[in-house]
Amino acid sequence: MGMVLGRITVETPKHEVLHTGDGYEVRKYPPCVAAEFTYDPKEWRGDADGGFTVLANYIGALGKPQNTKPEKIAMTAPVITSGGGGGEAPSEKIAMTAPVISTGAGAEPEPVAMTAPVITDDQQAPGKVTMQFLLPSKYAKAEEAPRPTDERVVIREVPERKFGVVRFSGVAADRTVREKAEGLRAALEKDGYTIKGPFVLARYNPPFTLPPLRTNEVMIPVE
């Protein structure tokens, strides 16, 4: 019932607030470890979040984990998406850098607790989407995370990064997200920040959370 009412019960990324502006924050996030999958949404009937199942299987969220250790990976939040070629996020969908760890074999699966955010990014290649699950903070290095048995999943270390962030509730519809991103970009540039890339959309709740009680954030990388 708590999640229906917007309660966030999973691990969220630690961060330091560097600046509080007019309706936004600038945050610094420490390095972390992510599970990553790059795919073409056409393979998922045009669903930009279609790769979610592949990563959820890696951590054991949907059953037997597809990794090589006997340990479950906890889920975190938020889920982060970017898409549309120009940094536009997809419409209301919820999905869940560095040495790369490739697949392993021969050992028993290790369930991995799912963390958040889940990140999708279409900046890798034309038509492609890259989705990331940020793993729990107990995995400080890529080599500490369970090795995936699905060769499409890689484990990467995500470096320290800074984001300008605006928070809002309700349904994260395309128009709303674009308006929030445009307003945030204008506020950041007015305050002297340099925009370093397209925005991403962070959603902290599952789809069954009542819309007015959902927590969403538009995040823009800055320097």
mmCIF file of the C-alpha atoms, coordinates in Angstrom:
data_MODEL
# 
_entry.id   MODEL 
# 
loop_
_atom_site.group_PDB 
_atom_site.id 
_atom_site.type_symbol 
_atom_site.label_atom_id 
_atom_site.label_alt_id 
_atom_site.label_comp_id 
_atom_site.label_asym_id 
_atom_site.label_entity_id 
_atom_site.label_seq_id 
_atom_site.pdbx_PDB_ins_code 
_atom_site.Cartn_x 
_atom_site.Cartn_y 
_atom_site.Cartn_z 
_atom_site.occupancy 
_atom_site.B_iso_or_equiv 
_atom_site.pdbx_formal_charge 
_atom_site.auth_seq_id 
_atom_site.auth_comp_id 
_atom_site.auth_asym_id 
_atom_site.auth_atom_id 
_atom_site.pdbx_PDB_model_num 
ATOM 1   C CA . MET A 1 1   ? 0.000  0.000   0.000   1.00 0.00 ? 1   MET A CA 1 
ATOM 2   C CA . GLY A 1 2   ? 2.875  2.345   0.749   1.00 0.00 ? 2   GLY A CA 1 
ATOM 3   C CA . MET A 1 3   ? 4.153  2.317   -2.830  1.00 0.00 ? 3   MET A CA 1 
ATOM 4   C CA . VAL A 1 4   ? 0.645  3.018   -4.158  1.00 0.00 ? 4   VAL A CA 1 
ATOM 5   C CA . LEU A 1 5   ? 0.718  6.182   -2.040  1.00 0.00 ? 5   LEU A CA 1 
ATOM 6   C CA . GLY A 1 6   ? 4.149  7.214   -3.309  1.00 0.00 ? 6   GLY A CA 1 
ATOM 7   C CA . ARG A 1 7   ? 6.383  5.801   -0.586  1.00 0.00 ? 7   ARG A CA 1 
ATOM 8   C CA . ILE A 1 8   ? 9.921  5.116   -1.857  1.00 0.00 ? 8   ILE A CA 1 
ATOM 9   C CA . THR A 1 9   ? 11.268 2.044   -0.061  1.00 0.00 ? 9   THR A CA 1 
ATOM 10  C CA . VAL A 1 10  ? 14.312 1.146   -2.180  1.00 0.00 ? 10  VAL A CA 1 
ATOM 11  C CA . GLU A 1 11  ? 17.847 2.549   -2.143  1.00 0.00 ? 11  GLU A CA 1 
ATOM 12  C CA . THR A 1 12  ? 18.315 5.855   -3.961  1.00 0.00 ? 12  THR A CA 1 
ATOM 13  C CA . PRO A 1 13  ? 21.633 7.397   -5.059  1.00 0.00 ? 13  PRO A CA 1 
ATOM 14  C CA . LYS A 1 14  ? 23.416 9.498   -2.473  1.00 0.00 ? 14  LYS A CA 1 
ATOM 15  C CA . HIS A 1 15  ? 24.237 13.011  -3.587  1.00 0.00 ? 15  HIS A CA 1 
ATOM 16  C CA . GLU A 1 16  ? 25.455 16.392  -2.391  1.00 0.00 ? 16  GLU A CA 1 
ATOM 17  C CA . VAL A 1 17  ? 23.429 19.526  -3.102  1.00 0.00 ? 17  VAL A CA 1 
ATOM 18  C CA . LEU A 1 18  ? 25.886 22.104  -4.439  1.00 0.00 ? 18  LEU A CA 1 
ATOM 19  C CA . HIS A 1 19  ? 23.414 24.889  -5.169  1.00 0.00 ? 19  HIS A CA 1 
ATOM 20  C CA . THR A 1 20  ? 19.728 25.612  -4.672  1.00 0.00 ? 20  THR A CA 1 
ATOM 21  C CA . GLY A 1 21  ? 18.303 27.830  -7.376  1.00 0.00 ? 21  GLY A CA 1 
ATOM 22  C CA . ASP A 1 22  ? 14.857 29.093  -8.305  1.00 0.00 ? 22  ASP A CA 1 
ATOM 23  C CA . GLY A 1 23  ? 12.914 25.814  -8.292  1.00 0.00 ? 23  GLY A CA 1 
ATOM 24  C CA . TYR A 1 24  ? 15.905 23.560  -8.946  1.00 0.00 ? 24  TYR A CA 1 
ATOM 25  C CA . GLU A 1 25  ? 19.017 22.036  -7.371  1.00 0.00 ? 25  GLU A CA 1 
ATOM 26  C CA . VAL A 1 26  ? 22.502 21.314  -8.644  1.00 0.00 ? 26  VAL A CA 1 
ATOM 27  C CA . ARG A 1 27  ? 23.664 17.966  -7.281  1.00 0.00 ? 27  ARG A CA 1 
ATOM 28  C CA . LYS A 1 28  ? 26.929 16.045  -7.309  1.00 0.00 ? 28  LYS A CA 1 
ATOM 29  C CA . TYR A 1 29  ? 26.647 12.258  -7.475  1.00 0.00 ? 29  TYR A CA 1 
ATOM 30  C CA . PRO A 1 30  ? 29.550 9.987   -6.498  1.00 0.00 ? 30  PRO A CA 1 
ATOM 31  C CA . PRO A 1 31  ? 30.849 7.180   -8.725  1.00 0.00 ? 31  PRO A CA 1 
ATOM 32  C CA . CYS A 1 32  ? 28.737 4.046   -8.895  1.00 0.00 ? 32  CYS A CA 1 
ATOM 33  C CA . VAL A 1 33  ? 28.424 0.753   -10.761 1.00 0.00 ? 33  VAL A CA 1 
ATOM 34  C CA . ALA A 1 34  ? 25.790 0.097   -13.434 1.00 0.00 ? 34  ALA A CA 1 
ATOM 35  C CA . ALA A 1 35  ? 24.481 -2.846  -15.406 1.00 0.00 ? 35  ALA A CA 1 
ATOM 36  C CA . GLU A 1 36  ? 23.985 -1.748  -19.015 1.00 0.00 ? 36  GLU A CA 1 
ATOM 37  C CA . PHE A 1 37  ? 22.161 -3.042  -22.096 1.00 0.00 ? 37  PHE A CA 1 
ATOM 38  C CA . THR A 1 38  ? 22.133 -1.399  -25.560 1.00 0.00 ? 38  THR A CA 1 
ATOM 39  C CA . TYR A 1 39  ? 19.326 -2.280  -27.964 1.00 0.00 ? 39  TYR A CA 1 
ATOM 40  C CA . ASP A 1 40  ? 17.068 -1.102  -30.790 1.00 0.00 ? 40  ASP A CA 1 
ATOM 41  C CA . PRO A 1 41  ? 13.516 -0.309  -29.595 1.00 0.00 ? 41  PRO A CA 1 
ATOM 42  C CA . LYS A 1 42  ? 12.209 -1.762  -32.864 1.00 0.00 ? 42  LYS A CA 1 
ATOM 43  C CA . GLU A 1 43  ? 13.112 -5.159  -31.421 1.00 0.00 ? 43  GLU A CA 1 
ATOM 44  C CA . TRP A 1 44  ? 10.621 -4.423  -28.622 1.00 0.00 ? 44  TRP A CA 1 
ATOM 45  C CA . ARG A 1 45  ? 7.710  -3.196  -30.787 1.00 0.00 ? 45  ARG A CA 1 
ATOM 46  C CA . GLY A 1 46  ? 8.942  0.378   -30.560 1.00 0.00 ? 46  GLY A CA 1 
ATOM 47  C CA . ASP A 1 47  ? 9.087  0.396   -26.749 1.00 0.00 ? 47  ASP A CA 1 
ATOM 48  C CA . ALA A 1 48  ? 12.106 2.483   -25.679 1.00 0.00 ? 48  ALA A CA 1 
ATOM 49  C CA . ASP A 1 49  ? 11.969 0.765   -22.275 1.00 0.00 ? 49  ASP A CA 1 
ATOM 50  C CA . GLY A 1 50  ? 11.772 -2.719  -23.774 1.00 0.00 ? 50  GLY A CA 1 
ATOM 51  C CA . GLY A 1 51  ? 15.203 -3.676  -22.485 1.00 0.00 ? 51  GLY A CA 1 
ATOM 52  C CA . PHE A 1 52  ? 14.010 -3.475  -18.892 1.00 0.00 ? 52  PHE A CA 1 
ATOM 53  C CA . THR A 1 53  ? 13.304 -7.207  -18.774 1.00 0.00 ? 53  THR A CA 1 
ATOM 54  C CA . VAL A 1 54  ? 16.871 -8.114  -19.763 1.00 0.00 ? 54  VAL A CA 1 
ATOM 55  C CA . LEU A 1 55  ? 18.353 -6.104  -16.886 1.00 0.00 ? 55  LEU A CA 1 
ATOM 56  C CA . ALA A 1 56  ? 15.632 -7.196  -14.450 1.00 0.00 ? 56  ALA A CA 1 
ATOM 57  C CA . ASN A 1 57  ? 16.540 -10.792 -15.241 1.00 0.00 ? 57  ASN A CA 1 
ATOM 58  C CA . TYR A 1 58  ? 20.190 -10.049 -14.485 1.00 0.00 ? 58  TYR A CA 1 
ATOM 59  C CA . ILE A 1 59  ? 19.408 -8.880  -10.953 1.00 0.00 ? 59  ILE A CA 1 
ATOM 60  C CA . GLY A 1 60  ? 16.809 -11.572 -10.311 1.00 0.00 ? 60  GLY A CA 1 
ATOM 61  C CA . ALA A 1 61  ? 13.801 -9.251  -10.104 1.00 0.00 ? 61  ALA A CA 1 
ATOM 62  C CA . LEU A 1 62  ? 11.671 -11.535 -12.281 1.00 0.00 ? 62  LEU A CA 1 
ATOM 63  C CA . GLY A 1 63  ? 12.818 -14.920 -11.002 1.00 0.00 ? 63  GLY A CA 1 
ATOM 64  C CA . LYS A 1 64  ? 16.100 -16.825 -11.169 1.00 0.00 ? 64  LYS A CA 1 
ATOM 65  C CA . PRO A 1 65  ? 18.897 -14.254 -11.599 1.00 0.00 ? 65  PRO A CA 1 
ATOM 66  C CA . GLN A 1 66  ? 20.931 -14.422 -14.771 1.00 0.00 ? 66  GLN A CA 1 
ATOM 67  C CA . ASN A 1 67  ? 24.323 -13.904 -13.147 1.00 0.00 ? 67  ASN A CA 1 
ATOM 68  C CA . THR A 1 68  ? 27.013 -16.127 -11.709 1.00 0.00 ? 68  THR A CA 1 
ATOM 69  C CA . LYS A 1 69  ? 26.923 -15.615 -7.905  1.00 0.00 ? 69  LYS A CA 1 
ATOM 70  C CA . PRO A 1 70  ? 24.527 -16.836 -5.162  1.00 0.00 ? 70  PRO A CA 1 
ATOM 71  C CA . GLU A 1 71  ? 23.523 -13.343 -4.015  1.00 0.00 ? 71  GLU A CA 1 
ATOM 72  C CA . LYS A 1 72  ? 20.435 -11.267 -4.848  1.00 0.00 ? 72  LYS A CA 1 
ATOM 73  C CA . ILE A 1 73  ? 20.847 -7.695  -6.126  1.00 0.00 ? 73  ILE A CA 1 
ATOM 74  C CA . ALA A 1 74  ? 18.411 -5.247  -4.537  1.00 0.00 ? 74  ALA A CA 1 
ATOM 75  C CA . MET A 1 75  ? 16.348 -2.854  -6.610  1.00 0.00 ? 75  MET A CA 1 
ATOM 76  C CA . THR A 1 76  ? 17.015 0.878   -6.344  1.00 0.00 ? 76  THR A CA 1 
ATOM 77  C CA . ALA A 1 77  ? 15.341 4.060   -7.565  1.00 0.00 ? 77  ALA A CA 1 
ATOM 78  C CA . PRO A 1 78  ? 14.807 6.201   -9.581  1.00 0.00 ? 78  PRO A CA 1 
ATOM 79  C CA . VAL A 1 79  ? 14.385 4.795   -13.079 1.00 0.00 ? 79  VAL A CA 1 
ATOM 80  C CA . ILE A 1 80  ? 16.094 7.135   -15.537 1.00 0.00 ? 80  ILE A CA 1 
ATOM 81  C CA . THR A 1 81  ? 15.330 7.392   -19.253 1.00 0.00 ? 81  THR A CA 1 
ATOM 82  C CA . SER A 1 82  ? 16.470 9.537   -22.152 1.00 0.00 ? 82  SER A CA 1 
ATOM 83  C CA . GLY A 1 83  ? 15.417 9.231   -25.757 1.00 0.00 ? 83  GLY A CA 1 
ATOM 84  C CA . GLY A 1 84  ? 14.270 10.835  -28.970 1.00 0.00 ? 84  GLY A CA 1 
ATOM 85  C CA . GLY A 1 85  ? 17.711 11.722  -30.320 1.00 0.00 ? 85  GLY A CA 1 
ATOM 86  C CA . GLY A 1 86  ? 17.645 15.214  -28.832 1.00 0.00 ? 86  GLY A CA 1 
ATOM 87  C CA . GLY A 1 87  ? 17.449 14.342  -25.184 1.00 0.00 ? 87  GLY A CA 1 
ATOM 88  C CA . GLU A 1 88  ? 13.673 14.005  -25.149 1.00 0.00 ? 88  GLU A CA 1 
ATOM 89  C CA . ALA A 1 89  ? 12.383 11.392  -22.763 1.00 0.00 ? 89  ALA A CA 1 
ATOM 90  C CA . PRO A 1 90  ? 9.777  8.852   -23.811 1.00 0.00 ? 90  PRO A CA 1 
ATOM 91  C CA . SER A 1 91  ? 6.188  9.179   -22.645 1.00 0.00 ? 91  SER A CA 1 
ATOM 92  C CA . GLU A 1 92  ? 4.997  7.732   -19.343 1.00 0.00 ? 92  GLU A CA 1 
ATOM 93  C CA . LYS A 1 93  ? 6.953  4.495   -19.042 1.00 0.00 ? 93  LYS A CA 1 
ATOM 94  C CA . ILE A 1 94  ? 9.200  3.199   -16.298 1.00 0.00 ? 94  ILE A CA 1 
ATOM 95  C CA . ALA A 1 95  ? 12.265 1.285   -17.188 1.00 0.00 ? 95  ALA A CA 1 
ATOM 96  C CA . MET A 1 96  ? 15.500 0.688   -14.040 1.00 0.00 ? 96  MET A CA 1 
ATOM 97  C CA . THR A 1 97  ? 31.136 4.782   -17.566 1.00 0.00 ? 97  THR A CA 1 
ATOM 98  C CA . ALA A 1 98  ? 35.110 2.482   -17.103 1.00 0.00 ? 98  ALA A CA 1 
ATOM 99  C CA . PRO A 1 99  ? 35.819 -1.039  -16.965 1.00 0.00 ? 99  PRO A CA 1 
ATOM 100 C CA . VAL A 1 100 ? 33.450 -3.459  -18.616 1.00 0.00 ? 100 VAL A CA 1 
ATOM 101 C CA . ILE A 1 101 ? 32.655 -6.862  -17.110 1.00 0.00 ? 101 ILE A CA 1 
ATOM 102 C CA . SER A 1 102 ? 31.435 -9.333  -19.694 1.00 0.00 ? 102 SER A CA 1 
ATOM 103 C CA . THR A 1 103 ? 29.590 -12.600 -19.246 1.00 0.00 ? 103 THR A CA 1 
ATOM 104 C CA . GLY A 1 104 ? 30.596 -15.490 -17.063 1.00 0.00 ? 104 GLY A CA 1 
ATOM 105 C CA . ALA A 1 105 ? 29.539 -19.107 -16.845 1.00 0.00 ? 105 ALA A CA 1 
ATOM 106 C CA . GLY A 1 106 ? 29.627 -22.193 -14.691 1.00 0.00 ? 106 GLY A CA 1 
ATOM 107 C CA . ALA A 1 107 ? 28.643 -20.750 -11.312 1.00 0.00 ? 107 ALA A CA 1 
ATOM 108 C CA . GLU A 1 108 ? 25.265 -20.594 -9.581  1.00 0.00 ? 108 GLU A CA 1 
ATOM 109 C CA . PRO A 1 109 ? 23.267 -17.412 -10.214 1.00 0.00 ? 109 PRO A CA 1 
ATOM 110 C CA . GLU A 1 110 ? 23.540 -14.565 -7.727  1.00 0.00 ? 110 GLU A CA 1 
ATOM 111 C CA . PRO A 1 111 ? 20.296 -12.648 -7.215  1.00 0.00 ? 111 PRO A CA 1 
ATOM 112 C CA . VAL A 1 112 ? 21.165 -8.942  -7.220  1.00 0.00 ? 112 VAL A CA 1 
ATOM 113 C CA . ALA A 1 113 ? 18.999 -6.429  -5.411  1.00 0.00 ? 113 ALA A CA 1 
ATOM 114 C CA . MET A 1 114 ? 17.656 -3.922  -7.897  1.00 0.00 ? 114 MET A CA 1 
ATOM 115 C CA . THR A 1 115 ? 18.611 -0.300  -7.374  1.00 0.00 ? 115 THR A CA 1 
ATOM 116 C CA . ALA A 1 116 ? 17.702 2.921   -9.006  1.00 0.00 ? 116 ALA A CA 1 
ATOM 117 C CA . PRO A 1 117 ? 17.966 4.791   -11.154 1.00 0.00 ? 117 PRO A CA 1 
ATOM 118 C CA . VAL A 1 118 ? 17.423 2.769   -14.241 1.00 0.00 ? 118 VAL A CA 1 
ATOM 119 C CA . ILE A 1 119 ? 18.946 4.772   -17.066 1.00 0.00 ? 119 ILE A CA 1 
ATOM 120 C CA . THR A 1 120 ? 18.147 4.642   -20.757 1.00 0.00 ? 120 THR A CA 1 
ATOM 121 C CA . ASP A 1 121 ? 20.163 6.693   -23.210 1.00 0.00 ? 121 ASP A CA 1 
ATOM 122 C CA . ASP A 1 122 ? 19.762 6.889   -26.985 1.00 0.00 ? 122 ASP A CA 1 
ATOM 123 C CA . GLN A 1 123 ? 22.977 8.849   -27.512 1.00 0.00 ? 123 GLN A CA 1 
ATOM 124 C CA . GLN A 1 124 ? 25.112 5.716   -28.092 1.00 0.00 ? 124 GLN A CA 1 
ATOM 125 C CA . ALA A 1 125 ? 24.223 5.192   -31.766 1.00 0.00 ? 125 ALA A CA 1 
ATOM 126 C CA . PRO A 1 126 ? 21.445 6.238   -34.166 1.00 0.00 ? 126 PRO A CA 1 
ATOM 127 C CA . GLY A 1 127 ? 18.272 4.357   -33.311 1.00 0.00 ? 127 GLY A CA 1 
ATOM 128 C CA . LYS A 1 128 ? 19.837 2.645   -30.317 1.00 0.00 ? 128 LYS A CA 1 
ATOM 129 C CA . VAL A 1 129 ? 18.898 2.942   -26.657 1.00 0.00 ? 129 VAL A CA 1 
ATOM 130 C CA . THR A 1 130 ? 21.207 2.193   -23.746 1.00 0.00 ? 130 THR A CA 1 
ATOM 131 C CA . MET A 1 131 ? 19.510 1.344   -20.473 1.00 0.00 ? 131 MET A CA 1 
ATOM 132 C CA . GLN A 1 132 ? 21.287 1.161   -17.131 1.00 0.00 ? 132 GLN A CA 1 
ATOM 133 C CA . PHE A 1 133 ? 20.393 -0.166  -13.722 1.00 0.00 ? 133 PHE A CA 1 
ATOM 134 C CA . LEU A 1 134 ? 22.518 1.520   -11.069 1.00 0.00 ? 134 LEU A CA 1 
ATOM 135 C CA . LEU A 1 135 ? 23.522 -1.249  -8.685  1.00 0.00 ? 135 LEU A CA 1 
ATOM 136 C CA . PRO A 1 136 ? 23.393 -1.007  -4.882  1.00 0.00 ? 136 PRO A CA 1 
ATOM 137 C CA . SER A 1 137 ? 26.144 1.052   -3.286  1.00 0.00 ? 137 SER A CA 1 
ATOM 138 C CA . LYS A 1 138 ? 27.751 -2.039  -1.745  1.00 0.00 ? 138 LYS A CA 1 
ATOM 139 C CA . TYR A 1 139 ? 29.236 -2.686  -5.202  1.00 0.00 ? 139 TYR A CA 1 
ATOM 140 C CA . ALA A 1 140 ? 32.011 -0.072  -5.244  1.00 0.00 ? 140 ALA A CA 1 
ATOM 141 C CA . LYS A 1 141 ? 33.863 -1.514  -8.260  1.00 0.00 ? 141 LYS A CA 1 
ATOM 142 C CA . ALA A 1 142 ? 32.679 -3.219  -11.415 1.00 0.00 ? 142 ALA A CA 1 
ATOM 143 C CA . GLU A 1 143 ? 34.572 -6.386  -10.562 1.00 0.00 ? 143 GLU A CA 1 
ATOM 144 C CA . GLU A 1 144 ? 32.625 -6.673  -7.284  1.00 0.00 ? 144 GLU A CA 1 
ATOM 145 C CA . ALA A 1 145 ? 29.268 -7.018  -9.036  1.00 0.00 ? 145 ALA A CA 1 
ATOM 146 C CA . PRO A 1 146 ? 27.957 -10.444 -10.098 1.00 0.00 ? 146 PRO A CA 1 
ATOM 147 C CA . ARG A 1 147 ? 28.931 -11.306 -13.646 1.00 0.00 ? 147 ARG A CA 1 
ATOM 148 C CA . PRO A 1 148 ? 26.000 -11.464 -16.090 1.00 0.00 ? 148 PRO A CA 1 
ATOM 149 C CA . THR A 1 149 ? 25.299 -14.699 -17.922 1.00 0.00 ? 149 THR A CA 1 
ATOM 150 C CA . ASP A 1 150 ? 23.507 -12.822 -20.725 1.00 0.00 ? 150 ASP A CA 1 
ATOM 151 C CA . GLU A 1 151 ? 26.229 -11.559 -23.073 1.00 0.00 ? 151 GLU A CA 1 
ATOM 152 C CA . ARG A 1 152 ? 24.148 -8.478  -23.922 1.00 0.00 ? 152 ARG A CA 1 
ATOM 153 C CA . VAL A 1 153 ? 24.576 -7.114  -20.382 1.00 0.00 ? 153 VAL A CA 1 
ATOM 154 C CA . VAL A 1 154 ? 27.798 -5.363  -19.382 1.00 0.00 ? 154 VAL A CA 1 
ATOM 155 C CA . ILE A 1 155 ? 28.871 -3.952  -16.018 1.00 0.00 ? 155 ILE A CA 1 
ATOM 156 C CA . ARG A 1 156 ? 30.418 -0.473  -16.023 1.00 0.00 ? 156 ARG A CA 1 
ATOM 157 C CA . GLU A 1 157 ? 31.720 2.035   -13.515 1.00 0.00 ? 157 GLU A CA 1 
ATOM 158 C CA . VAL A 1 158 ? 29.914 5.390   -13.751 1.00 0.00 ? 158 VAL A CA 1 
ATOM 159 C CA . PRO A 1 159 ? 32.142 8.361   -12.830 1.00 0.00 ? 159 PRO A CA 1 
ATOM 160 C CA . GLU A 1 160 ? 31.254 11.265  -10.564 1.00 0.00 ? 160 GLU A CA 1 
ATOM 161 C CA . ARG A 1 161 ? 28.788 13.598  -12.259 1.00 0.00 ? 161 ARG A CA 1 
ATOM 162 C CA . LYS A 1 162 ? 26.823 16.827  -11.667 1.00 0.00 ? 162 LYS A CA 1 
ATOM 163 C CA . PHE A 1 163 ? 23.198 17.456  -12.605 1.00 0.00 ? 163 PHE A CA 1 
ATOM 164 C CA . GLY A 1 164 ? 20.794 20.338  -12.490 1.00 0.00 ? 164 GLY A CA 1 
ATOM 165 C CA . VAL A 1 165 ? 17.559 18.800  -11.196 1.00 0.00 ? 165 VAL A CA 1 
ATOM 166 C CA . VAL A 1 166 ? 13.918 19.881  -11.084 1.00 0.00 ? 166 VAL A CA 1 
ATOM 167 C CA . ARG A 1 167 ? 11.358 17.734  -9.243  1.00 0.00 ? 167 ARG A CA 1 
ATOM 168 C CA . PHE A 1 168 ? 7.647  17.396  -10.077 1.00 0.00 ? 168 PHE A CA 1 
ATOM 169 C CA . SER A 1 169 ? 4.711  15.087  -9.386  1.00 0.00 ? 169 SER A CA 1 
ATOM 170 C CA . GLY A 1 170 ? 2.018  13.592  -11.592 1.00 0.00 ? 170 GLY A CA 1 
ATOM 171 C CA . VAL A 1 171 ? 2.288  11.752  -14.892 1.00 0.00 ? 171 VAL A CA 1 
ATOM 172 C CA . ALA A 1 172 ? 5.581  12.336  -16.718 1.00 0.00 ? 172 ALA A CA 1 
ATOM 173 C CA . ALA A 1 173 ? 3.963  12.962  -20.106 1.00 0.00 ? 173 ALA A CA 1 
ATOM 174 C CA . ASP A 1 174 ? 6.093  14.114  -23.043 1.00 0.00 ? 174 ASP A CA 1 
ATOM 175 C CA . ARG A 1 175 ? 4.822  17.688  -23.034 1.00 0.00 ? 175 ARG A CA 1 
ATOM 176 C CA . THR A 1 176 ? 5.243  18.086  -19.297 1.00 0.00 ? 176 THR A CA 1 
ATOM 177 C CA . VAL A 1 177 ? 8.762  16.662  -19.365 1.00 0.00 ? 177 VAL A CA 1 
ATOM 178 C CA . ARG A 1 178 ? 9.805  18.907  -22.267 1.00 0.00 ? 178 ARG A CA 1 
ATOM 179 C CA . GLU A 1 179 ? 8.449  21.979  -20.494 1.00 0.00 ? 179 GLU A CA 1 
ATOM 180 C CA . LYS A 1 180 ? 10.289 21.073  -17.294 1.00 0.00 ? 180 LYS A CA 1 
ATOM 181 C CA . ALA A 1 181 ? 13.513 20.478  -19.240 1.00 0.00 ? 181 ALA A CA 1 
ATOM 182 C CA . GLU A 1 182 ? 13.252 23.773  -21.118 1.00 0.00 ? 182 GLU A CA 1 
ATOM 183 C CA . GLY A 1 183 ? 12.587 25.694  -17.918 1.00 0.00 ? 183 GLY A CA 1 
ATOM 184 C CA . LEU A 1 184 ? 15.453 23.984  -16.119 1.00 0.00 ? 184 LEU A CA 1 
ATOM 185 C CA . ARG A 1 185 ? 17.868 24.606  -18.980 1.00 0.00 ? 185 ARG A CA 1 
ATOM 186 C CA . ALA A 1 186 ? 16.966 28.303  -19.048 1.00 0.00 ? 186 ALA A CA 1 
ATOM 187 C CA . ALA A 1 187 ? 17.387 28.634  -15.271 1.00 0.00 ? 187 ALA A CA 1 
ATOM 188 C CA . LEU A 1 188 ? 20.757 26.880  -15.301 1.00 0.00 ? 188 LEU A CA 1 
ATOM 189 C CA . GLU A 1 189 ? 22.122 28.989  -18.149 1.00 0.00 ? 189 GLU A CA 1 
ATOM 190 C CA . LYS A 1 190 ? 20.834 32.164  -16.469 1.00 0.00 ? 190 LYS A CA 1 
ATOM 191 C CA . ASP A 1 191 ? 22.745 31.193  -13.322 1.00 0.00 ? 191 ASP A CA 1 
ATOM 192 C CA . GLY A 1 192 ? 25.969 30.582  -15.258 1.00 0.00 ? 192 GLY A CA 1 
ATOM 193 C CA . TYR A 1 193 ? 26.033 26.807  -15.602 1.00 0.00 ? 193 TYR A CA 1 
ATOM 194 C CA . THR A 1 194 ? 27.303 25.088  -18.757 1.00 0.00 ? 194 THR A CA 1 
ATOM 195 C CA . ILE A 1 195 ? 25.004 22.395  -20.157 1.00 0.00 ? 195 ILE A CA 1 
ATOM 196 C CA . LYS A 1 196 ? 27.019 19.226  -20.847 1.00 0.00 ? 196 LYS A CA 1 
ATOM 197 C CA . GLY A 1 197 ? 24.442 17.002  -22.503 1.00 0.00 ? 197 GLY A CA 1 
ATOM 198 C CA . PRO A 1 198 ? 20.744 16.130  -23.026 1.00 0.00 ? 198 PRO A CA 1 
ATOM 199 C CA . PHE A 1 199 ? 18.328 15.809  -20.149 1.00 0.00 ? 199 PHE A CA 1 
ATOM 200 C CA . VAL A 1 200 ? 17.213 12.552  -18.595 1.00 0.00 ? 200 VAL A CA 1 
ATOM 201 C CA . LEU A 1 201 ? 13.965 11.739  -16.822 1.00 0.00 ? 201 LEU A CA 1 
ATOM 202 C CA . ALA A 1 202 ? 14.101 10.092  -13.387 1.00 0.00 ? 202 ALA A CA 1 
ATOM 203 C CA . ARG A 1 203 ? 10.998 8.335   -12.038 1.00 0.00 ? 203 ARG A CA 1 
ATOM 204 C CA . TYR A 1 204 ? 11.001 6.998   -8.515  1.00 0.00 ? 204 TYR A CA 1 
ATOM 205 C CA . ASN A 1 205 ? 7.746  5.045   -8.404  1.00 0.00 ? 205 ASN A CA 1 
ATOM 206 C CA . PRO A 1 206 ? 6.215  1.976   -10.040 1.00 0.00 ? 206 PRO A CA 1 
ATOM 207 C CA . PRO A 1 207 ? 3.363  2.453   -12.543 1.00 0.00 ? 207 PRO A CA 1 
ATOM 208 C CA . PHE A 1 208 ? 0.707  1.611   -9.942  1.00 0.00 ? 208 PHE A CA 1 
ATOM 209 C CA . THR A 1 209 ? 1.561  4.618   -7.726  1.00 0.00 ? 209 THR A CA 1 
ATOM 210 C CA . LEU A 1 210 ? -1.254 7.189   -7.786  1.00 0.00 ? 210 LEU A CA 1 
ATOM 211 C CA . PRO A 1 211 ? -0.166 9.922   -10.272 1.00 0.00 ? 211 PRO A CA 1 
ATOM 212 C CA . PRO A 1 212 ? -0.469 12.894  -7.869  1.00 0.00 ? 212 PRO A CA 1 
ATOM 213 C CA . LEU A 1 213 ? 1.818  11.068  -5.423  1.00 0.00 ? 213 LEU A CA 1 
ATOM 214 C CA . ARG A 1 214 ? 4.563  10.158  -7.907  1.00 0.00 ? 214 ARG A CA 1 
ATOM 215 C CA . THR A 1 215 ? 8.044  11.644  -7.687  1.00 0.00 ? 215 THR A CA 1 
ATOM 216 C CA . ASN A 1 216 ? 9.679  12.592  -10.999 1.00 0.00 ? 216 ASN A CA 1 
ATOM 217 C CA . GLU A 1 217 ? 12.825 14.559  -11.804 1.00 0.00 ? 217 GLU A CA 1 
ATOM 218 C CA . VAL A 1 218 ? 14.268 16.056  -14.974 1.00 0.00 ? 218 VAL A CA 1 
ATOM 219 C CA . MET A 1 219 ? 18.083 16.044  -14.758 1.00 0.00 ? 219 MET A CA 1 
ATOM 220 C CA . ILE A 1 220 ? 20.520 17.929  -16.996 1.00 0.00 ? 220 ILE A CA 1 
ATOM 221 C CA . PRO A 1 221 ? 24.285 17.336  -16.789 1.00 0.00 ? 221 PRO A CA 1 
ATOM 222 C CA . VAL A 1 222 ? 26.170 20.537  -16.006 1.00 0.00 ? 222 VAL A CA 1 
ATOM 223 C CA . GLU A 1 223 ? 29.603 21.951  -15.291 1.00 0.00 ? 223 GLU A CA 1 
# 
